[in-house]
Amino acid sequence: MVSSQPLEFGHDDRRRIYEYVERHGAVAPDDARSELRIDPSGFRHHVAILKRDGRLEATDGTLRVVLDAGAEEEYVADDLEFHVRPARQEDLSGIVGAIRQVAEEKTYIEAESVADEIDHEEALLRHNELESRMFFVATVDEDVVGWVHLHAPELEKLSHTAELTVGVLEEYRGHGLGSHLLSRGLEWAGSRGYERVYQSVPSSNDDAIAFLEAHDWEIEAVREDHYKLNGHYVDEVMLAIEL
C-alpha cells in the first residue's frame, strides 16, 4: 500500500536528490549535482544507493523516480493496433494535448483541471509525502490517443482512496482503448493498496456515465448545479468503484 508515512532516505543529501528529481521529472545528473551543490563523489554515492533502494533509475541519460507500473501491452482490435503502457516524462505534451482535445467537448471538467495542472508543472508523475500521481497512455504509432490518470493524497485519512480520469480521442473510440486504460489504471491502484477510486463528471456527459456504469462503477452522489456550461447549470455526478 502507498504509505502516508514520511519517505525514509537515511541521509539529507539523499532526500534532496530524490526530491529534486521527483519535482522535475527527468534530470541530467550533472544538472542535479550542480544545482544541489553536492560534491561529485558524494553525489554518485547517494545516487547509487537511491538506485539500489529502487527510488531512482537512470534512463536516456537522465535520473527519474521509479514508479513500478508494469510493462507495455499490445492490442489489436478491428485492424487497429495500439499499445497501453506506463506514461513517461516525454509524454507530457501528448497527454496535455489529448486531454484538451477531449475537454473541448465541455463535458469533462475534472480532466481539464488535470491538464492545466500538469501543463504548469515540470513533472508528469509524482510520488512524494503529499501526493502520488500516475498516468498510463494508449498510443497508436507512438502518438498518445488516450490516457488514464490517478491521483491520491498522501494523507492518512484519505490514503485508501484515489481519483481517476480516463479519456480517448474521438476518432479512436469504439475499439476498447478506454476499457483497457481503465482496467490498467484500476489494476495499478489495487496493487498499491487503494480501496476506492472516484471520478466526477457533469450529468450532461451521458457517454462517460454509461461507460463507467458498464464497468461496475456506481453513482454515489449528485451535486445539483455544480457546473455552469455554456450558460446553463449542470449537476455533478460522483461515481466510485470498490477495489
PDB file of C-alpha atoms in Angstrom:
ATOM      1  CA  MET A   1       0.000   0.000   0.000  1.00  0.00           C
ATOM      2  CA  VAL A   2       1.101   3.557  -0.631  1.00  0.00           C
ATOM      3  CA  SER A   3       2.173   4.754   2.777  1.00  0.00           C
ATOM      4  CA  SER A   4       1.257   8.072   4.313  1.00  0.00           C
ATOM      5  CA  GLN A   5       4.413   7.792   6.448  1.00  0.00           C
ATOM      6  CA  PRO A   6       7.396  10.027   5.557  1.00  0.00           C
ATOM      7  CA  LEU A   7       9.728   8.633   2.912  1.00  0.00           C
ATOM      8  CA  GLU A   8      12.925   7.423   4.568  1.00  0.00           C
ATOM      9  CA  PHE A   9      16.307   8.070   2.937  1.00  0.00           C
ATOM     10  CA  GLY A  10      18.875   7.833   5.734  1.00  0.00           C
ATOM     11  CA  HIS A  11      20.756  10.955   4.642  1.00  0.00           C
ATOM     12  CA  ASP A  12      19.718  14.538   3.990  1.00  0.00           C
ATOM     13  CA  ASP A  13      21.574  14.781   0.666  1.00  0.00           C
ATOM     14  CA  ARG A  14      19.858  11.582  -0.497  1.00  0.00           C
ATOM     15  CA  ARG A  15      16.485  13.118   0.285  1.00  0.00           C
ATOM     16  CA  ARG A  16      17.440  16.343  -1.505  1.00  0.00           C
ATOM     17  CA  ILE A  17      18.469  14.442  -4.632  1.00  0.00           C
ATOM     18  CA  TYR A  18      15.243  12.409  -4.668  1.00  0.00           C
ATOM     19  CA  GLU A  19      13.057  15.453  -4.107  1.00  0.00           C
ATOM     20  CA  TYR A  20      14.837  17.413  -6.850  1.00  0.00           C
ATOM     21  CA  VAL A  21      14.405  14.612  -9.389  1.00  0.00           C
ATOM     22  CA  GLU A  22      10.802  13.969  -8.314  1.00  0.00           C
ATOM     23  CA  ARG A  23       9.944  17.640  -8.695  1.00  0.00           C
ATOM     24  CA  HIS A  24      11.478  17.961 -12.169  1.00  0.00           C
ATOM     25  CA  GLY A  25      10.514  14.636 -13.723  1.00  0.00           C
ATOM     26  CA  ALA A  26      13.690  13.820 -15.668  1.00  0.00           C
ATOM     27  CA  VAL A  27      17.017  15.406 -14.739  1.00  0.00           C
ATOM     28  CA  ALA A  28      20.541  15.178 -16.129  1.00  0.00           C
ATOM     29  CA  PRO A  29      22.800  14.006 -13.258  1.00  0.00           C
ATOM     30  CA  ASP A  30      25.297  16.843 -13.734  1.00  0.00           C
ATOM     31  CA  ASP A  31      22.498  19.418 -13.625  1.00  0.00           C
ATOM     32  CA  ALA A  32      21.118  17.967 -10.397  1.00  0.00           C
ATOM     33  CA  ARG A  33      24.544  17.789  -8.767  1.00  0.00           C
ATOM     34  CA  SER A  34      25.366  21.358  -9.771  1.00  0.00           C
ATOM     35  CA  GLU A  35      22.031  22.740  -8.631  1.00  0.00           C
ATOM     36  CA  LEU A  36      22.180  20.920  -5.293  1.00  0.00           C
ATOM     37  CA  ARG A  37      25.881  21.749  -4.783  1.00  0.00           C
ATOM     38  CA  ILE A  38      26.889  18.246  -3.750  1.00  0.00           C
ATOM     39  CA  ASP A  39      30.459  17.127  -4.379  1.00  0.00           C
ATOM     40  CA  PRO A  40      30.778  14.652  -7.310  1.00  0.00           C
ATOM     41  CA  SER A  41      31.871  11.612  -5.299  1.00  0.00           C
ATOM     42  CA  GLY A  42      29.168  12.137  -2.687  1.00  0.00           C
ATOM     43  CA  PHE A  43      26.548  12.667  -5.376  1.00  0.00           C
ATOM     44  CA  ARG A  44      27.495   9.449  -7.183  1.00  0.00           C
ATOM     45  CA  HIS A  45      27.435   7.554  -3.884  1.00  0.00           C
ATOM     46  CA  HIS A  46      23.959   8.779  -2.929  1.00  0.00           C
ATOM     47  CA  VAL A  47      22.552   8.176  -6.429  1.00  0.00           C
ATOM     48  CA  ALA A  48      23.923   4.630  -6.345  1.00  0.00           C
ATOM     49  CA  ILE A  49      22.114   3.994  -3.054  1.00  0.00           C
ATOM     50  CA  LEU A  50      18.878   5.541  -4.372  1.00  0.00           C
ATOM     51  CA  LYS A  51      19.106   3.223  -7.388  1.00  0.00           C
ATOM     52  CA  ARG A  52      19.851   0.220  -5.177  1.00  0.00           C
ATOM     53  CA  ASP A  53      16.840   1.017  -2.995  1.00  0.00           C
ATOM     54  CA  GLY A  54      14.558   1.339  -6.009  1.00  0.00           C
ATOM     55  CA  ARG A  55      13.962   5.063  -5.582  1.00  0.00           C
ATOM     56  CA  LEU A  56      15.640   6.347  -8.755  1.00  0.00           C
ATOM     57  CA  GLU A  57      16.607   4.942 -12.137  1.00  0.00           C
ATOM     58  CA  ALA A  58      18.779   6.199 -14.987  1.00  0.00           C
ATOM     59  CA  THR A  59      17.018   6.326 -18.373  1.00  0.00           C
ATOM     60  CA  ASP A  60      18.199   8.029 -21.557  1.00  0.00           C
ATOM     61  CA  GLY A  61      20.932   9.848 -19.645  1.00  0.00           C
ATOM     62  CA  THR A  62      18.553  11.247 -17.029  1.00  0.00           C
ATOM     63  CA  LEU A  63      17.575  10.400 -13.468  1.00  0.00           C
ATOM     64  CA  ARG A  64      13.911   9.594 -12.825  1.00  0.00           C
ATOM     65  CA  VAL A  65      11.776   8.442  -9.919  1.00  0.00           C
ATOM     66  CA  VAL A  66      10.937   4.738 -10.014  1.00  0.00           C
ATOM     67  CA  LEU A  67       7.210   4.004 -10.145  1.00  0.00           C
ATOM     68  CA  ASP A  68       6.706   0.270 -10.630  1.00  0.00           C
ATOM     69  CA  ALA A  69       3.818   0.151 -13.098  1.00  0.00           C
ATOM     70  CA  GLY A  70       4.367  -2.893 -15.279  1.00  0.00           C
ATOM     71  CA  ALA A  71       5.216  -3.343 -18.934  1.00  0.00           C
ATOM     72  CA  GLU A  72       3.844  -2.134 -22.257  1.00  0.00           C
ATOM     73  CA  GLU A  73       0.943  -4.169 -23.657  1.00  0.00           C
ATOM     74  CA  GLU A  74      -0.020  -4.533 -27.326  1.00  0.00           C
ATOM     75  CA  TYR A  75      -3.585  -4.950 -28.609  1.00  0.00           C
ATOM     76  CA  VAL A  76      -5.261  -5.320 -31.986  1.00  0.00           C
ATOM     77  CA  ALA A  77      -8.970  -4.545 -32.394  1.00  0.00           C
ATOM     78  CA  ASP A  78     -10.797  -4.073 -35.700  1.00  0.00           C
ATOM     79  CA  ASP A  79      -7.448  -3.806 -37.510  1.00  0.00           C
ATOM     80  CA  LEU A  80      -6.353  -1.031 -35.138  1.00  0.00           C
ATOM     81  CA  GLU A  81      -3.074  -1.758 -33.372  1.00  0.00           C
ATOM     82  CA  PHE A  82      -2.489   0.156 -30.152  1.00  0.00           C
ATOM     83  CA  HIS A  83      -0.326  -0.060 -27.059  1.00  0.00           C
ATOM     84  CA  VAL A  84      -1.076   0.654 -23.411  1.00  0.00           C
ATOM     85  CA  ARG A  85       1.899   1.457 -21.187  1.00  0.00           C
ATOM     86  CA  PRO A  86       3.020   3.499 -18.206  1.00  0.00           C
ATOM     87  CA  ALA A  87       3.489   7.129 -19.187  1.00  0.00           C
ATOM     88  CA  ARG A  88       6.951   8.667 -19.400  1.00  0.00           C
ATOM     89  CA  GLN A  89       8.012  12.249 -18.776  1.00  0.00           C
ATOM     90  CA  GLU A  90       8.301  12.715 -22.551  1.00  0.00           C
ATOM     91  CA  ASP A  91       4.550  12.020 -22.872  1.00  0.00           C
ATOM     92  CA  LEU A  92       3.603  15.193 -21.006  1.00  0.00           C
ATOM     93  CA  SER A  93       2.782  17.330 -24.050  1.00  0.00           C
ATOM     94  CA  GLY A  94       0.955  14.461 -25.770  1.00  0.00           C
ATOM     95  CA  ILE A  95      -1.174  13.820 -22.696  1.00  0.00           C
ATOM     96  CA  VAL A  96      -1.989  17.511 -22.291  1.00  0.00           C
ATOM     97  CA  GLY A  97      -2.972  17.674 -25.962  1.00  0.00           C
ATOM     98  CA  ALA A  98      -5.198  14.605 -25.727  1.00  0.00           C
ATOM     99  CA  ILE A  99      -6.907  15.817 -22.570  1.00  0.00           C
ATOM    100  CA  ARG A 100      -7.529  19.269 -24.010  1.00  0.00           C
ATOM    101  CA  GLN A 101      -8.971  17.792 -27.191  1.00  0.00           C
ATOM    102  CA  VAL A 102     -11.392  15.643 -25.186  1.00  0.00           C
ATOM    103  CA  ALA A 103     -12.165  18.544 -22.837  1.00  0.00           C
ATOM    104  CA  GLU A 104     -13.157  20.719 -25.800  1.00  0.00           C
ATOM    105  CA  GLU A 105     -16.435  18.810 -25.681  1.00  0.00           C
ATOM    106  CA  LYS A 106     -17.041  20.743 -22.425  1.00  0.00           C
ATOM    107  CA  THR A 107     -18.126  17.574 -20.668  1.00  0.00           C
ATOM    108  CA  TYR A 108     -15.014  16.584 -18.738  1.00  0.00           C
ATOM    109  CA  ILE A 109     -14.198  19.323 -16.280  1.00  0.00           C
ATOM    110  CA  GLU A 110     -12.011  17.247 -13.945  1.00  0.00           C
ATOM    111  CA  ALA A 111      -9.780  16.124 -16.811  1.00  0.00           C
ATOM    112  CA  GLU A 112      -9.401  19.716 -17.979  1.00  0.00           C
ATOM    113  CA  SER A 113      -8.192  20.646 -14.495  1.00  0.00           C
ATOM    114  CA  VAL A 114      -5.629  17.823 -14.665  1.00  0.00           C
ATOM    115  CA  ALA A 115      -4.312  19.156 -17.991  1.00  0.00           C
ATOM    116  CA  ASP A 116      -3.955  22.643 -16.516  1.00  0.00           C
ATOM    117  CA  GLU A 117      -2.069  21.267 -13.510  1.00  0.00           C
ATOM    118  CA  ILE A 118       0.498  19.153 -15.343  1.00  0.00           C
ATOM    119  CA  ASP A 119       0.946  21.796 -18.055  1.00  0.00           C
ATOM    120  CA  HIS A 120       2.195  24.182 -15.351  1.00  0.00           C
ATOM    121  CA  GLU A 121       4.462  21.666 -13.622  1.00  0.00           C
ATOM    122  CA  GLU A 122       7.715  20.177 -14.822  1.00  0.00           C
ATOM    123  CA  ALA A 123       6.979  16.630 -13.627  1.00  0.00           C
ATOM    124  CA  LEU A 124       4.292  14.394 -15.110  1.00  0.00           C
ATOM    125  CA  LEU A 125       4.477  11.631 -12.493  1.00  0.00           C
ATOM    126  CA  ARG A 126       4.702  12.364  -8.791  1.00  0.00           C
ATOM    127  CA  HIS A 127       5.410  10.368  -5.644  1.00  0.00           C
ATOM    128  CA  ASN A 128       6.200  12.342  -2.512  1.00  0.00           C
ATOM    129  CA  GLU A 129       4.940  12.765   1.025  1.00  0.00           C
ATOM    130  CA  LEU A 130       1.940  14.806  -0.133  1.00  0.00           C
ATOM    131  CA  GLU A 131       0.678  13.029  -3.228  1.00  0.00           C
ATOM    132  CA  SER A 132       1.031  10.292  -5.811  1.00  0.00           C
ATOM    133  CA  ARG A 133       0.169  10.892  -9.474  1.00  0.00           C
ATOM    134  CA  MET A 134       0.298   8.192 -12.120  1.00  0.00           C
ATOM    135  CA  PHE A 135      -0.566   8.095 -15.826  1.00  0.00           C
ATOM    136  CA  PHE A 136      -0.933   5.295 -18.336  1.00  0.00           C
ATOM    137  CA  VAL A 137      -1.309   6.074 -22.036  1.00  0.00           C
ATOM    138  CA  ALA A 138      -2.733   4.398 -25.114  1.00  0.00           C
ATOM    139  CA  THR A 139      -0.621   5.037 -28.192  1.00  0.00           C
ATOM    140  CA  VAL A 140      -1.047   4.499 -31.923  1.00  0.00           C
ATOM    141  CA  ASP A 141       2.171   4.823 -33.933  1.00  0.00           C
ATOM    142  CA  GLU A 142       3.780   6.332 -30.806  1.00  0.00           C
ATOM    143  CA  ASP A 143       1.160   9.119 -30.630  1.00  0.00           C
ATOM    144  CA  VAL A 144      -0.817   9.482 -27.391  1.00  0.00           C
ATOM    145  CA  VAL A 145      -4.501   8.895 -28.222  1.00  0.00           C
ATOM    146  CA  GLY A 146      -5.830   8.145 -24.733  1.00  0.00           C
ATOM    147  CA  TRP A 147      -4.919   8.281 -21.064  1.00  0.00           C
ATOM    148  CA  VAL A 148      -5.874   7.177 -17.594  1.00  0.00           C
ATOM    149  CA  HIS A 149      -4.737   9.292 -14.662  1.00  0.00           C
ATOM    150  CA  LEU A 150      -4.804   8.523 -10.951  1.00  0.00           C
ATOM    151  CA  HIS A 151      -4.177  10.987  -8.171  1.00  0.00           C
ATOM    152  CA  ALA A 152      -4.017  10.178  -4.490  1.00  0.00           C
ATOM    153  CA  PRO A 153      -3.333  12.425  -1.499  1.00  0.00           C
ATOM    154  CA  GLU A 154      -0.756  11.027   0.921  1.00  0.00           C
ATOM    155  CA  LEU A 155      -2.899  11.839   3.949  1.00  0.00           C
ATOM    156  CA  GLU A 156      -3.573   9.060   6.436  1.00  0.00           C
ATOM    157  CA  LYS A 157      -7.333   9.598   6.488  1.00  0.00           C
ATOM    158  CA  LEU A 158      -7.536   9.520   2.671  1.00  0.00           C
ATOM    159  CA  SER A 159      -4.686   7.129   1.871  1.00  0.00           C
ATOM    160  CA  HIS A 160      -7.157   4.385   0.868  1.00  0.00           C
ATOM    161  CA  THR A 161      -8.723   6.481  -1.901  1.00  0.00           C
ATOM    162  CA  ALA A 162      -7.695   7.764  -5.316  1.00  0.00           C
ATOM    163  CA  GLU A 163      -9.289   9.904  -8.016  1.00  0.00           C
ATOM    164  CA  LEU A 164      -9.277   8.870 -11.672  1.00  0.00           C
ATOM    165  CA  THR A 165      -9.815  10.414 -15.086  1.00  0.00           C
ATOM    166  CA  VAL A 166      -9.792   8.484 -18.361  1.00  0.00           C
ATOM    167  CA  GLY A 167     -10.347   9.502 -21.959  1.00  0.00           C
ATOM    168  CA  VAL A 168      -9.760   8.587 -25.597  1.00  0.00           C
ATOM    169  CA  LEU A 169      -9.660  10.826 -28.663  1.00  0.00           C
ATOM    170  CA  GLU A 170     -12.978  10.648 -30.500  1.00  0.00           C
ATOM    171  CA  GLU A 171     -11.599   9.049 -33.681  1.00  0.00           C
ATOM    172  CA  TYR A 172     -10.194   6.118 -31.674  1.00  0.00           C
ATOM    173  CA  ARG A 173     -13.274   5.304 -29.608  1.00  0.00           C
ATOM    174  CA  GLY A 174     -15.156   2.060 -30.042  1.00  0.00           C
ATOM    175  CA  HIS A 175     -12.053  -0.140 -30.192  1.00  0.00           C
ATOM    176  CA  GLY A 176     -11.688  -0.934 -26.493  1.00  0.00           C
ATOM    177  CA  LEU A 177      -8.928   1.559 -25.696  1.00  0.00           C
ATOM    178  CA  GLY A 178     -10.931   3.121 -22.877  1.00  0.00           C
ATOM    179  CA  SER A 179     -11.682  -0.248 -21.285  1.00  0.00           C
ATOM    180  CA  HIS A 180      -8.035  -1.320 -21.413  1.00  0.00           C
ATOM    181  CA  LEU A 181      -6.889   2.004 -19.951  1.00  0.00           C
ATOM    182  CA  LEU A 182      -9.456   1.863 -17.169  1.00  0.00           C
ATOM    183  CA  SER A 183      -8.502  -1.722 -16.331  1.00  0.00           C
ATOM    184  CA  ARG A 184      -4.800  -0.844 -16.270  1.00  0.00           C
ATOM    185  CA  GLY A 185      -5.358   2.135 -14.006  1.00  0.00           C
ATOM    186  CA  LEU A 186      -7.509   0.194 -11.541  1.00  0.00           C
ATOM    187  CA  GLU A 187      -5.053  -2.696 -11.543  1.00  0.00           C
ATOM    188  CA  TRP A 188      -2.285  -0.292 -10.558  1.00  0.00           C
ATOM    189  CA  ALA A 189      -4.444   1.318  -7.871  1.00  0.00           C
ATOM    190  CA  GLY A 190      -5.309  -2.078  -6.408  1.00  0.00           C
ATOM    191  CA  SER A 191      -1.668  -3.160  -6.386  1.00  0.00           C
ATOM    192  CA  ARG A 192      -0.788  -0.013  -4.432  1.00  0.00           C
ATOM    193  CA  GLY A 193      -3.373  -0.760  -1.758  1.00  0.00           C
ATOM    194  CA  TYR A 194      -6.081   1.739  -2.664  1.00  0.00           C
ATOM    195  CA  GLU A 195      -9.551   0.535  -1.740  1.00  0.00           C
ATOM    196  CA  ARG A 196     -11.844   3.009  -3.501  1.00  0.00           C
ATOM    197  CA  VAL A 197     -11.451   5.037  -6.677  1.00  0.00           C
ATOM    198  CA  TYR A 198     -13.593   8.049  -7.527  1.00  0.00           C
ATOM    199  CA  GLN A 199     -14.465  10.077 -10.589  1.00  0.00           C
ATOM    200  CA  SER A 200     -16.742  13.090 -11.126  1.00  0.00           C
ATOM    201  CA  VAL A 201     -18.353  14.129 -14.410  1.00  0.00           C
ATOM    202  CA  PRO A 202     -21.095  16.565 -15.432  1.00  0.00           C
ATOM    203  CA  SER A 203     -24.517  14.951 -15.713  1.00  0.00           C
ATOM    204  CA  SER A 204     -24.543  16.027 -19.371  1.00  0.00           C
ATOM    205  CA  ASN A 205     -21.720  13.549 -20.087  1.00  0.00           C
ATOM    206  CA  ASP A 206     -24.050  10.608 -20.683  1.00  0.00           C
ATOM    207  CA  ASP A 207     -21.408   8.570 -22.513  1.00  0.00           C
ATOM    208  CA  ALA A 208     -18.920   8.747 -19.630  1.00  0.00           C
ATOM    209  CA  ILE A 209     -21.539   7.790 -17.044  1.00  0.00           C
ATOM    210  CA  ALA A 210     -22.757   4.877 -19.169  1.00  0.00           C
ATOM    211  CA  PHE A 211     -19.158   3.734 -19.753  1.00  0.00           C
ATOM    212  CA  LEU A 212     -18.321   3.723 -16.052  1.00  0.00           C
ATOM    213  CA  GLU A 213     -21.568   2.039 -15.021  1.00  0.00           C
ATOM    214  CA  ALA A 214     -20.902  -0.669 -17.645  1.00  0.00           C
ATOM    215  CA  HIS A 215     -17.594  -1.278 -15.833  1.00  0.00           C
ATOM    216  CA  ASP A 216     -19.267  -1.682 -12.412  1.00  0.00           C
ATOM    217  CA  TRP A 217     -18.900   1.876 -11.157  1.00  0.00           C
ATOM    218  CA  GLU A 218     -21.815   3.196  -9.090  1.00  0.00           C
ATOM    219  CA  ILE A 219     -23.247   6.677  -8.683  1.00  0.00           C
ATOM    220  CA  GLU A 220     -22.650   7.737  -5.094  1.00  0.00           C
ATOM    221  CA  ALA A 221     -23.860  11.335  -5.073  1.00  0.00           C
ATOM    222  CA  VAL A 222     -25.125  14.174  -7.221  1.00  0.00           C
ATOM    223  CA  ARG A 223     -24.361  17.838  -6.572  1.00  0.00           C
ATOM    224  CA  GLU A 224     -27.019  19.960  -8.165  1.00  0.00           C
ATOM    225  CA  ASP A 225     -25.997  22.870 -10.422  1.00  0.00           C
ATOM    226  CA  HIS A 226     -22.310  22.355  -9.611  1.00  0.00           C
ATOM    227  CA  TYR A 227     -21.095  23.288 -13.110  1.00  0.00           C
ATOM    228  CA  LYS A 228     -22.047  26.110 -15.426  1.00  0.00           C
ATOM    229  CA  LEU A 229     -21.557  25.086 -19.055  1.00  0.00           C
ATOM    230  CA  ASN A 230     -22.423  27.413 -21.916  1.00  0.00           C
ATOM    231  CA  GLY A 231     -24.543  29.495 -19.549  1.00  0.00           C
ATOM    232  CA  HIS A 232     -26.502  26.540 -18.174  1.00  0.00           C
ATOM    233  CA  TYR A 233     -26.216  24.935 -14.750  1.00  0.00           C
ATOM    234  CA  VAL A 234     -25.353  21.239 -14.802  1.00  0.00           C
ATOM    235  CA  ASP A 235     -25.235  18.699 -11.976  1.00  0.00           C
ATOM    236  CA  GLU A 236     -22.033  16.936 -10.945  1.00  0.00           C
ATOM    237  CA  VAL A 237     -22.310  13.140 -10.834  1.00  0.00           C
ATOM    238  CA  MET A 238     -19.832  11.455  -8.493  1.00  0.00           C
ATOM    239  CA  LEU A 239     -19.115   7.783  -9.199  1.00  0.00           C
ATOM    240  CA  ALA A 240     -16.949   5.257  -7.360  1.00  0.00           C
ATOM    241  CA  ILE A 241     -15.760   1.670  -7.505  1.00  0.00           C
ATOM    242  CA  GLU A 242     -14.574  -0.649  -4.740  1.00  0.00           C
ATOM    243  CA  LEU A 243     -11.322  -2.481  -5.452  1.00  0.00           C
TER     244      LEU A 243
END
